[in-house]
Amino acid sequence: MAANTTTDLRFDPRLTAEIRAVLEKHGYQLPPGGDHIRELVMARVDIALKNLVEIFEGRIC
């Protein structure tokens, strides 16, 4: 049975932080607007990353 991203211990805040670092290394930037805006953006990144890992492992067809 495939792991559930909400309970999968591999999916922790460090994974999202590492993805953010890779994006920034390649020249991508968070939008301006203060902490609130950045938190909203990172929440969306977190959701997208959860979808990505499920697709990557073949849990979503």
Short mmCIF file of N, CA, C and O in Angstrom, two decimals:
data_model
loop_
_atom_site.label_atom_id
_atom_site.label_comp_id
_atom_site.label_asym_id
_atom_site.label_seq_id
_atom_site.Cartn_x
_atom_site.Cartn_y
_atom_site.Cartn_z
N MET A 1 0.84 -1.19 0.00
CA MET A 1 0.00 0.00 0.00
C MET A 1 0.88 1.25 0.00
O MET A 1 1.88 1.32 0.70
N ALA A 2 0.50 2.23 -0.77
CA ALA A 2 1.29 3.45 -0.90
C ALA A 2 1.15 4.33 0.34
O ALA A 2 0.14 4.31 1.03
N ALA A 3 2.19 5.09 0.58
CA ALA A 3 2.20 6.00 1.74
C ALA A 3 1.24 7.17 1.50
O ALA A 3 1.04 7.61 0.39
N ASN A 4 0.67 7.65 2.57
CA ASN A 4 -0.20 8.82 2.53
C ASN A 4 0.66 10.04 2.87
O ASN A 4 1.34 10.06 3.87
N THR A 5 0.60 11.07 2.02
CA THR A 5 1.47 12.23 2.23
C THR A 5 1.19 12.93 3.56
O THR A 5 2.08 13.55 4.11
N THR A 6 -0.01 12.83 4.06
CA THR A 6 -0.31 13.51 5.32
C THR A 6 0.29 12.78 6.51
O THR A 6 0.48 13.38 7.56
N THR A 7 0.60 11.48 6.37
CA THR A 7 1.20 10.73 7.47
C THR A 7 2.60 10.24 7.13
O THR A 7 3.26 9.65 7.98
N ASP A 8 3.06 10.46 5.92
CA ASP A 8 4.38 10.00 5.47
C ASP A 8 5.46 10.83 6.16
O ASP A 8 5.53 12.04 5.98
N LEU A 9 6.31 10.18 6.94
CA LEU A 9 7.35 10.89 7.69
C LEU A 9 8.41 11.50 6.79
O LEU A 9 9.14 12.40 7.22
N ARG A 10 8.51 11.03 5.55
CA ARG A 10 9.49 11.62 4.63
C ARG A 10 9.08 13.03 4.24
O ARG A 10 9.92 13.85 3.89
N PHE A 11 7.79 13.32 4.29
CA PHE A 11 7.30 14.64 3.89
C PHE A 11 7.26 15.54 5.12
O PHE A 11 6.33 15.53 5.90
N ASP A 12 8.32 16.32 5.30
CA ASP A 12 8.37 17.24 6.43
C ASP A 12 8.76 18.62 5.92
O ASP A 12 9.06 18.78 4.74
N PRO A 13 8.74 19.63 6.75
CA PRO A 13 9.04 21.00 6.30
C PRO A 13 10.40 21.15 5.62
O PRO A 13 10.59 22.04 4.80
N ARG A 14 11.34 20.28 5.95
CA ARG A 14 12.66 20.38 5.31
C ARG A 14 12.58 20.12 3.81
O ARG A 14 13.34 20.72 3.05
N LEU A 15 11.67 19.25 3.38
CA LEU A 15 11.52 18.97 1.96
C LEU A 15 11.08 20.24 1.22
O LEU A 15 11.66 20.60 0.19
N THR A 16 10.09 20.92 1.75
CA THR A 16 9.63 22.17 1.14
C THR A 16 10.75 23.21 1.15
O THR A 16 10.95 23.93 0.17
N ALA A 17 11.50 23.29 2.24
CA ALA A 17 12.61 24.25 2.34
C ALA A 17 13.69 23.93 1.30
O ALA A 17 14.27 24.85 0.70
N GLU A 18 13.96 22.65 1.08
CA GLU A 18 14.96 22.26 0.08
C GLU A 18 14.50 22.62 -1.32
O GLU A 18 15.29 23.10 -2.14
N ILE A 19 13.21 22.42 -1.61
CA ILE A 19 12.67 22.80 -2.92
C ILE A 19 12.76 24.31 -3.10
O ILE A 19 13.15 24.80 -4.18
N ARG A 20 12.44 25.06 -2.06
CA ARG A 20 12.56 26.52 -2.13
C ARG A 20 14.00 26.92 -2.44
O ARG A 20 14.25 27.78 -3.29
N ALA A 21 14.97 26.29 -1.78
CA ALA A 21 16.38 26.61 -2.01
C ALA A 21 16.79 26.31 -3.45
O ALA A 21 17.52 27.08 -4.07
N VAL A 22 16.31 25.20 -4.00
CA VAL A 22 16.63 24.86 -5.39
C VAL A 22 16.03 25.90 -6.34
O VAL A 22 16.70 26.36 -7.27
N LEU A 23 14.79 26.28 -6.11
CA LEU A 23 14.16 27.30 -6.97
C LEU A 23 14.93 28.62 -6.89
O LEU A 23 15.19 29.25 -7.93
N GLU A 24 15.30 29.03 -5.69
CA GLU A 24 16.05 30.27 -5.54
C GLU A 24 17.42 30.17 -6.19
O GLU A 24 17.90 31.14 -6.80
N LYS A 25 18.05 29.01 -6.10
CA LYS A 25 19.36 28.81 -6.74
C LYS A 25 19.26 28.99 -8.25
O LYS A 25 20.19 29.48 -8.89
N HIS A 26 18.11 28.65 -8.82
CA HIS A 26 17.91 28.77 -10.26
C HIS A 26 17.30 30.11 -10.65
O HIS A 26 16.87 30.29 -11.79
N GLY A 27 17.27 31.05 -9.71
CA GLY A 27 16.87 32.41 -10.02
C GLY A 27 15.41 32.75 -9.76
O GLY A 27 14.99 33.87 -10.02
N TYR A 28 14.63 31.81 -9.27
CA TYR A 28 13.23 32.10 -8.95
C TYR A 28 13.16 32.81 -7.61
O TYR A 28 13.95 32.54 -6.72
N GLN A 29 12.20 33.75 -7.49
CA GLN A 29 12.09 34.54 -6.27
C GLN A 29 10.66 34.53 -5.75
O GLN A 29 9.71 34.53 -6.53
N LEU A 30 10.54 34.54 -4.43
CA LEU A 30 9.22 34.71 -3.83
C LEU A 30 8.73 36.12 -4.14
O LEU A 30 9.53 37.05 -4.26
N PRO A 31 7.42 36.30 -4.24
CA PRO A 31 6.91 37.64 -4.54
C PRO A 31 7.12 38.58 -3.36
O PRO A 31 7.19 38.14 -2.21
N PRO A 32 7.21 39.88 -3.64
CA PRO A 32 7.30 40.85 -2.55
C PRO A 32 5.94 40.93 -1.84
O PRO A 32 4.93 40.49 -2.36
N GLY A 33 5.94 41.49 -0.64
CA GLY A 33 4.67 41.70 0.02
C GLY A 33 4.63 41.31 1.47
O GLY A 33 3.59 41.28 2.07
N GLY A 34 5.74 40.95 2.03
CA GLY A 34 5.77 40.66 3.46
C GLY A 34 5.55 39.20 3.78
O GLY A 34 5.31 38.36 2.92
N ASP A 35 5.63 38.92 5.07
CA ASP A 35 5.55 37.55 5.56
C ASP A 35 4.23 36.86 5.22
O ASP A 35 4.21 35.68 4.89
N HIS A 36 3.12 37.58 5.33
CA HIS A 36 1.81 36.98 5.08
C HIS A 36 1.72 36.44 3.65
O HIS A 36 1.27 35.31 3.44
N ILE A 37 2.14 37.24 2.70
CA ILE A 37 2.11 36.82 1.29
C ILE A 37 3.02 35.62 1.07
O ILE A 37 2.64 34.64 0.43
N ARG A 38 4.20 35.68 1.63
CA ARG A 38 5.15 34.56 1.47
C ARG A 38 4.63 33.29 2.12
O ARG A 38 4.80 32.20 1.59
N GLU A 39 3.96 33.40 3.25
CA GLU A 39 3.37 32.22 3.89
C GLU A 39 2.28 31.61 3.03
O GLU A 39 2.17 30.39 2.91
N LEU A 40 1.45 32.47 2.41
CA LEU A 40 0.41 31.97 1.51
C LEU A 40 1.03 31.25 0.31
O LEU A 40 0.56 30.18 -0.10
N VAL A 41 2.06 31.85 -0.26
CA VAL A 41 2.74 31.24 -1.41
C VAL A 41 3.34 29.90 -1.02
O VAL A 41 3.18 28.89 -1.71
N MET A 42 4.03 29.85 0.11
CA MET A 42 4.67 28.60 0.53
C MET A 42 3.64 27.53 0.88
O MET A 42 3.89 26.34 0.68
N ALA A 43 2.47 27.91 1.35
CA ALA A 43 1.40 26.93 1.59
C ALA A 43 0.96 26.31 0.28
O ALA A 43 0.73 25.09 0.20
N ARG A 44 0.87 27.11 -0.77
CA ARG A 44 0.51 26.59 -2.09
C ARG A 44 1.62 25.71 -2.64
O ARG A 44 1.36 24.68 -3.27
N VAL A 45 2.87 26.08 -2.41
CA VAL A 45 4.01 25.26 -2.83
C VAL A 45 3.94 23.91 -2.12
O VAL A 45 4.16 22.86 -2.73
N ASP A 46 3.61 23.91 -0.84
CA ASP A 46 3.51 22.68 -0.06
C ASP A 46 2.45 21.75 -0.66
O ASP A 46 2.69 20.55 -0.82
N ILE A 47 1.30 22.29 -1.03
CA ILE A 47 0.23 21.49 -1.64
C ILE A 47 0.69 20.93 -2.98
O ILE A 47 0.49 19.74 -3.28
N ALA A 48 1.33 21.77 -3.79
CA ALA A 48 1.82 21.31 -5.09
C ALA A 48 2.88 20.23 -4.92
O ALA A 48 2.91 19.25 -5.68
N LEU A 49 3.72 20.36 -3.92
CA LEU A 49 4.76 19.37 -3.68
C LEU A 49 4.16 18.04 -3.23
O LEU A 49 4.61 16.97 -3.64
N LYS A 50 3.11 18.08 -2.41
CA LYS A 50 2.42 16.86 -2.01
C LYS A 50 1.85 16.15 -3.24
O LYS A 50 1.96 14.93 -3.37
N ASN A 51 1.26 16.92 -4.14
CA ASN A 51 0.75 16.34 -5.39
C ASN A 51 1.89 15.74 -6.21
O ASN A 51 1.75 14.64 -6.76
N LEU A 52 2.99 16.44 -6.30
CA LEU A 52 4.14 15.97 -7.07
C LEU A 52 4.68 14.65 -6.55
O LEU A 52 4.92 13.72 -7.33
N VAL A 53 4.84 14.52 -5.24
CA VAL A 53 5.39 13.27 -4.71
C VAL A 53 4.42 12.11 -4.91
O VAL A 53 4.84 10.98 -5.16
N GLU A 54 3.12 12.38 -4.85
CA GLU A 54 2.16 11.32 -5.11
C GLU A 54 2.21 10.88 -6.57
O GLU A 54 2.16 9.69 -6.87
N ILE A 55 2.32 11.83 -7.48
CA ILE A 55 2.43 11.51 -8.90
C ILE A 55 3.73 10.75 -9.15
O ILE A 55 3.77 9.73 -9.84
N PHE A 56 4.83 11.24 -8.56
CA PHE A 56 6.14 10.63 -8.74
C PHE A 56 6.15 9.16 -8.32
O PHE A 56 6.76 8.32 -8.96
N GLU A 57 5.44 8.84 -7.25
CA GLU A 57 5.39 7.48 -6.75
C GLU A 57 4.25 6.66 -7.35
O GLU A 57 4.03 5.52 -6.97
N GLY A 58 3.51 7.26 -8.29
CA GLY A 58 2.44 6.53 -8.97
C GLY A 58 1.17 6.36 -8.15
O GLY A 58 0.39 5.46 -8.42
N ARG A 59 0.97 7.23 -7.19
CA ARG A 59 -0.23 7.12 -6.35
C ARG A 59 -1.41 7.88 -6.92
O ARG A 59 -2.52 7.75 -6.44
N ILE A 60 -1.18 8.72 -7.93
CA ILE A 60 -2.25 9.45 -8.61
C ILE A 60 -2.09 9.16 -10.10
O ILE A 60 -1.01 9.34 -10.66
N CYS A 61 -3.14 8.68 -10.68
CA CYS A 61 -3.08 8.36 -12.12
C CYS A 61 -3.87 9.36 -12.91
O CYS A 61 -4.80 9.92 -12.50
#
